[in-house]
Short mmCIF file of C-alpha atoms in Angstrom, two decimals:
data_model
loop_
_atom_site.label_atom_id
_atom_site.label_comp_id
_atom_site.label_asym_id
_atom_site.label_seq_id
_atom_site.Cartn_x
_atom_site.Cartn_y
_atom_site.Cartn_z
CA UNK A 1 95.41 139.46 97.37
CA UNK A 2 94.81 142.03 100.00
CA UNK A 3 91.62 144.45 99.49
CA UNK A 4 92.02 147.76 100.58
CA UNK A 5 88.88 149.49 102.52
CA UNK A 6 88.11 152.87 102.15
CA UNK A 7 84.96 153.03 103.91
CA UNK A 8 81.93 155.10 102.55
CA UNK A 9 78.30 155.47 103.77
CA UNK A 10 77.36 153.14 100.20
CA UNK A 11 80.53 150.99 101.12
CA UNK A 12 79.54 150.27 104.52
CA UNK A 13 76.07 149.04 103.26
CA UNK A 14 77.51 147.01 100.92
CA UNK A 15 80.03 145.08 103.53
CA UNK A 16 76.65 145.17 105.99
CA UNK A 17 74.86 142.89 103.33
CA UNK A 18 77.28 140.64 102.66
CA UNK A 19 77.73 139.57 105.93
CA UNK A 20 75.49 137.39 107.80
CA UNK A 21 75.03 138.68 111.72
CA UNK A 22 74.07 135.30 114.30
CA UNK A 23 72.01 136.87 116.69
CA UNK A 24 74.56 138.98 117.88
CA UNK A 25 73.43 140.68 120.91
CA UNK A 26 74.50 143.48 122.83
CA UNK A 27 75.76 142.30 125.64
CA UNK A 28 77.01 139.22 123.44
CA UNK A 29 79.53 141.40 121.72
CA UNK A 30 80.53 143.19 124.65
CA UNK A 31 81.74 139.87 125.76
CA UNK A 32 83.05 138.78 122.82
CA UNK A 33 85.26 141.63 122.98
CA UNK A 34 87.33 139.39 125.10
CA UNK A 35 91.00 140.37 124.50
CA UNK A 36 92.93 139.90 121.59
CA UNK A 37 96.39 139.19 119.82
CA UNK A 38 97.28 140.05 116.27
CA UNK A 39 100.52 138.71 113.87
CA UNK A 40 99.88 136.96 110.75
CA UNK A 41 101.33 135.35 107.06
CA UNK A 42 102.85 132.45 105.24
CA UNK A 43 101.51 130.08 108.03
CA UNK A 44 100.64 127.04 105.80
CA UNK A 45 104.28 126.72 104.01
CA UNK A 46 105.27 125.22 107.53
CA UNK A 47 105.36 121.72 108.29
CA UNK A 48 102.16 120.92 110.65
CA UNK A 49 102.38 120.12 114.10
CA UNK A 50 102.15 116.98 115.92
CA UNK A 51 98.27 117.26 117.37
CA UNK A 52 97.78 119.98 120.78
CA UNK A 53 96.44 118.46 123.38
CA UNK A 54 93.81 120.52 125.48
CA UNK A 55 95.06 120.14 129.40
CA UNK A 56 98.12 117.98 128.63
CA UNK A 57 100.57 120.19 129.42
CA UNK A 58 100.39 122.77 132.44
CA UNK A 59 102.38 126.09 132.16
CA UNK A 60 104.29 127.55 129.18
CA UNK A 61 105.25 125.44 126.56
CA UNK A 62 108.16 126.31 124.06
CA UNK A 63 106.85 126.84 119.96
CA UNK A 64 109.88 128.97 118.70
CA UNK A 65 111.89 127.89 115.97
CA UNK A 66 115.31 128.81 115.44
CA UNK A 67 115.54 132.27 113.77
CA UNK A 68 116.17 132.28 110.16
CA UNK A 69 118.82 133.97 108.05
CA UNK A 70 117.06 137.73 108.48
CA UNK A 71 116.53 137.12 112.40
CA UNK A 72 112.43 135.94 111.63
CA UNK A 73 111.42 132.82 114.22
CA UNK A 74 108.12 130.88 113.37
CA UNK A 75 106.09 130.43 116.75
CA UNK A 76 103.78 127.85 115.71
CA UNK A 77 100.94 126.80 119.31
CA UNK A 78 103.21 123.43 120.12
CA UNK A 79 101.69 120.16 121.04
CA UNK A 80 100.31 119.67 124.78
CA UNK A 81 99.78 123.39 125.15
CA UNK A 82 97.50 123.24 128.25
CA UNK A 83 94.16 125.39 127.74
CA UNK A 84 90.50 124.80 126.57
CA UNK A 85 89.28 128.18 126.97
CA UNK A 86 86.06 126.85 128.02
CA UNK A 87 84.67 123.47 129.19
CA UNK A 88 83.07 121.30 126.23
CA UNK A 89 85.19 122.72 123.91
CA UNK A 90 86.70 121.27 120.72
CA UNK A 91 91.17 120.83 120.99
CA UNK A 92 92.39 124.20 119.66
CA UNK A 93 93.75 124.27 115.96
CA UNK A 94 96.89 125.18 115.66
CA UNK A 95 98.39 128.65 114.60
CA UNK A 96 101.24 130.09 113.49
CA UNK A 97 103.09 133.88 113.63
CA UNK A 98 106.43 135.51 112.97
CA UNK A 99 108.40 137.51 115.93
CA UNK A 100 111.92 138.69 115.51
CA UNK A 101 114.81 137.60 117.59
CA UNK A 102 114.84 139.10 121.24
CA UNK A 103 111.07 138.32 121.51
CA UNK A 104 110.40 135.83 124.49
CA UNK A 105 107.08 134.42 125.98
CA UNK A 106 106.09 135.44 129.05
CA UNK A 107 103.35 134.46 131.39
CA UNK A 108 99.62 135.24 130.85
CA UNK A 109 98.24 136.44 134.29
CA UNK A 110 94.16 136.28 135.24
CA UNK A 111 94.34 140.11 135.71
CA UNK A 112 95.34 140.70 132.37
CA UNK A 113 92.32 142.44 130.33
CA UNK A 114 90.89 139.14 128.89
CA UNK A 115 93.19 137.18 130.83
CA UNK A 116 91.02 134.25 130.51
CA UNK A 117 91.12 133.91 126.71
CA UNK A 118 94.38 135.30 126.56
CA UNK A 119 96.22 131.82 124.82
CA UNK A 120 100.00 133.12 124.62
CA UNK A 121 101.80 136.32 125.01
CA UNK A 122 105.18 137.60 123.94
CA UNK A 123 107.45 140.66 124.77
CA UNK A 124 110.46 142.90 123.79
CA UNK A 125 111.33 145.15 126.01
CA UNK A 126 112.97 146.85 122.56
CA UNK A 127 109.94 146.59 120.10
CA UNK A 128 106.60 145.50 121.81
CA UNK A 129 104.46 143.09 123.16
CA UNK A 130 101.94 139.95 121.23
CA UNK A 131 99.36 138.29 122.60
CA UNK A 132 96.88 136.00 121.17
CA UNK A 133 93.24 136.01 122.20
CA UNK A 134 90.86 132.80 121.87
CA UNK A 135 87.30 133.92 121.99
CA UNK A 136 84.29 131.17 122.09
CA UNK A 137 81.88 132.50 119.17
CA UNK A 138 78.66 131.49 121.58
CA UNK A 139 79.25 133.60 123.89
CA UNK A 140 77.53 135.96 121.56
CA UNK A 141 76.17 134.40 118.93
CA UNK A 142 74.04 131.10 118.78
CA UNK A 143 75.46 128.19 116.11
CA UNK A 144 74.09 125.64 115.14
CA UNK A 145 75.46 122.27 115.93
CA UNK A 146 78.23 121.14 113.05
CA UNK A 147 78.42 124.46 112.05
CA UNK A 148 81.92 126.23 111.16
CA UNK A 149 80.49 129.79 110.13
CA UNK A 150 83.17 132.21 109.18
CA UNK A 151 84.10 135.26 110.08
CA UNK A 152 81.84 137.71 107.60
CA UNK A 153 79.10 135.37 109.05
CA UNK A 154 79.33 136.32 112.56
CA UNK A 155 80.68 140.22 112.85
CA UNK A 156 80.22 142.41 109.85
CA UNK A 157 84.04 144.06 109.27
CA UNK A 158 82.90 147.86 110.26
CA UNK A 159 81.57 146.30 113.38
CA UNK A 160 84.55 144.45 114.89
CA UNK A 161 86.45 146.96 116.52
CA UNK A 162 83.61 148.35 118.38
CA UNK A 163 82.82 144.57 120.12
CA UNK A 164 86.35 143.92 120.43
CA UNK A 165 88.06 146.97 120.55
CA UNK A 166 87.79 147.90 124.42
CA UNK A 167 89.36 144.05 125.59
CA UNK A 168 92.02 144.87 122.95
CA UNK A 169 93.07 148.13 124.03
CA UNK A 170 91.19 148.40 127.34
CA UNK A 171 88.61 151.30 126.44
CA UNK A 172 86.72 152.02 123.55
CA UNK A 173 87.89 152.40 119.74
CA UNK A 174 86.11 155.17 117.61
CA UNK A 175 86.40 154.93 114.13
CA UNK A 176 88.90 157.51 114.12
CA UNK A 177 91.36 156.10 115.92
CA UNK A 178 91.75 153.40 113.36
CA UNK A 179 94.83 154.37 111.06
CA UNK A 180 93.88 151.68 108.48
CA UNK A 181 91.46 148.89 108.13
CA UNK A 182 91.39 146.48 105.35
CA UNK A 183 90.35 142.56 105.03
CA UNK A 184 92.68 139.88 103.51
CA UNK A 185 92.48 136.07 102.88
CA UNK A 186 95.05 133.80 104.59
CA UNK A 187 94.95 129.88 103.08
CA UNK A 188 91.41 129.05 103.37
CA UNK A 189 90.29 132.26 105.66
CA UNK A 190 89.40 135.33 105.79
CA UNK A 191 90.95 138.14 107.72
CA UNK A 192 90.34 141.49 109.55
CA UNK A 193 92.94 143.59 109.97
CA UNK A 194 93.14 147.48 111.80
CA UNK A 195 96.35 149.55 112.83
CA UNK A 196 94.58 151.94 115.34
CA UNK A 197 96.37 155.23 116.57
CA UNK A 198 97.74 153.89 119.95
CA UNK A 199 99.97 151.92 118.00
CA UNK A 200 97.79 148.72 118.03
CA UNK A 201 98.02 146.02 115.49
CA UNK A 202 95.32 143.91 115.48
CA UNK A 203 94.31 140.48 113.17
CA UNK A 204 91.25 138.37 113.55
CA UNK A 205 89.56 135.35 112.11
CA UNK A 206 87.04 133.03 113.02
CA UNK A 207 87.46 129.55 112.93
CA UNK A 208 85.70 126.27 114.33
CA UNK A 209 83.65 128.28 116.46
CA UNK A 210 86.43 130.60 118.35
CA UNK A 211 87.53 134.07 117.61
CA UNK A 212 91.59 133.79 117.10
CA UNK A 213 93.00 137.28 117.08
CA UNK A 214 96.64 138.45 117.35
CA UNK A 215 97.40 141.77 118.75
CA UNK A 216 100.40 144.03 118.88
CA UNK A 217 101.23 147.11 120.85
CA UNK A 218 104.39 149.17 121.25
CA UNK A 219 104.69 152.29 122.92
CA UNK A 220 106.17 155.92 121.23
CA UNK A 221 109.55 154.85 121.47
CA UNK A 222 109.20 151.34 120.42
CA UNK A 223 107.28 152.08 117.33
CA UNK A 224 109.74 154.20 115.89
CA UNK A 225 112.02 152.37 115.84
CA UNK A 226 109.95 148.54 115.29
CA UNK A 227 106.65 149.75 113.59
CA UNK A 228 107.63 148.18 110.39
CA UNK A 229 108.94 144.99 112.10
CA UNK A 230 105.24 144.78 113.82
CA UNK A 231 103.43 145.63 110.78
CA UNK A 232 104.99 142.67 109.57
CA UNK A 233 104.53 139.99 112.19
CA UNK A 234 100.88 140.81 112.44
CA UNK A 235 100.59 140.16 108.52
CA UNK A 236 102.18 136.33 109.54
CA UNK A 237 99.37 135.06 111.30
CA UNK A 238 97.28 132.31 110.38
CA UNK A 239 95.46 129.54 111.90
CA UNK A 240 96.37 126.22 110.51
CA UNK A 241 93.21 125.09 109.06
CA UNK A 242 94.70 122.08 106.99
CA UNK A 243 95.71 120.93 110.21
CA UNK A 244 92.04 119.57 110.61
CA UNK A 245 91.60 118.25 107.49
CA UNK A 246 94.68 115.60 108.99
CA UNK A 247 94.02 115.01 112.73
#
């Protein structure tokens, strides 16, 4: 089920201790904060894909499927999707979020903020714009070889927005910009989720040493009229972590 966080000084503590930080550095999380995307749910009811490929493929490669009976299509990272995100690196597990008909992919450009772990982006010109973020753990945090730490291991919740935050939004978040903040568990993960002020959706887990997070923006006008259909979309997302268990 979904735990609600209202944050108080005792509450804080409490979420402090239970995680365990990596020798997370300064500067590390500053780089960690490395852009972001955010969507979300009901991932793992999906058939799996066929195994992605890192460098197979160059360019954009199609992962819509056709839109259900209420307009919802499942974008799930296809097969051959070109990108390692880093040299060394394992092949990139799979994911999986909802968008809403009239929701396209478009390019990912170097000068986008985090433009170099940006994995996929999405638009409507109506209701917003998606992108997913792929950020290698060591980059602030040292792991131990066959490790797979999670997400409470490496970034305490009440920290994450403040070492991700500015990639995500492209300056800094203070805590009171965040509308809502609450953690969740998705299949076999853990998730953070915050709805910040700017109308900024954003989802994050950790998994086999990356930091996936969806993110979703819309302007005034887009949110109201779409801030429910966001909300919802960012809820889908889920990296497919049985996936791995079959490759």
């Amino acid at each position: 089920g979904t735990r609600r966080t209202r944050f108080t000084a005792r509450a804080l503590d409490a979420a402090s201790a239970a995680a365990t930080p990596v020798f997370l550095t300064r500067r590390g999380l500053g780089a960690a904060a490395l852009g972001l995307g955010l969507s979300a749910a009901g991932a793992a009811t999906n058939p799996l894909p066929a195994l992605a490929v890192m460098g197979m493929t160059a360019g954009r490669v199609p992962g819509l499927a056709p839109a259900d009976a209420n307009g919802v299509r499942r974008y799930t990272r296809p097969e051959g999707k070109s990108g390692g995100h880093g040299v060394g690196w394992s092949e990139i597990t799979p994911y999986a979020f909802d968008v809403y008909e009239g929701w396209a992919e478009i390019p990912v450009s170097i000068a986008d903020p985090g433009g170099s772990e940006i994995d996929v982006k999405f638009n409507n010109d109506d209701e917003g714009t998606l992108k997913v973020v792929l950020a290698p753990v060591l980059r602030f945090a040292n792991i131990e070889e066959g490790a797979n730490p999670t997400i409470e291991q490496l970034i305490p919740f009440e920290k994450f927005m403040a070492g991700f935050g500015p990639e995500l939004t492209g300056n800094p978040v203070d805590p009171t910009e965040i509308v809502e903040q609450y953690v969740d568990k998705r299949g076999a993960l853990t998730y953070y989720n915050f709805e910040l002020t700017n109308h900024t959706l954003v989802a994050a887990t950790v998994w086999r040493k990356r930091v996936f997070i969806v993110c979703l923006k819309g302007s005034g006008r887009q949110w109201r009229k779409s801030a429910e259909k966001l909300r919802q979309s960012v809820k889908t997302f889920q990296v497919l972590t049985d996936y791995d268990t079959l490759s």
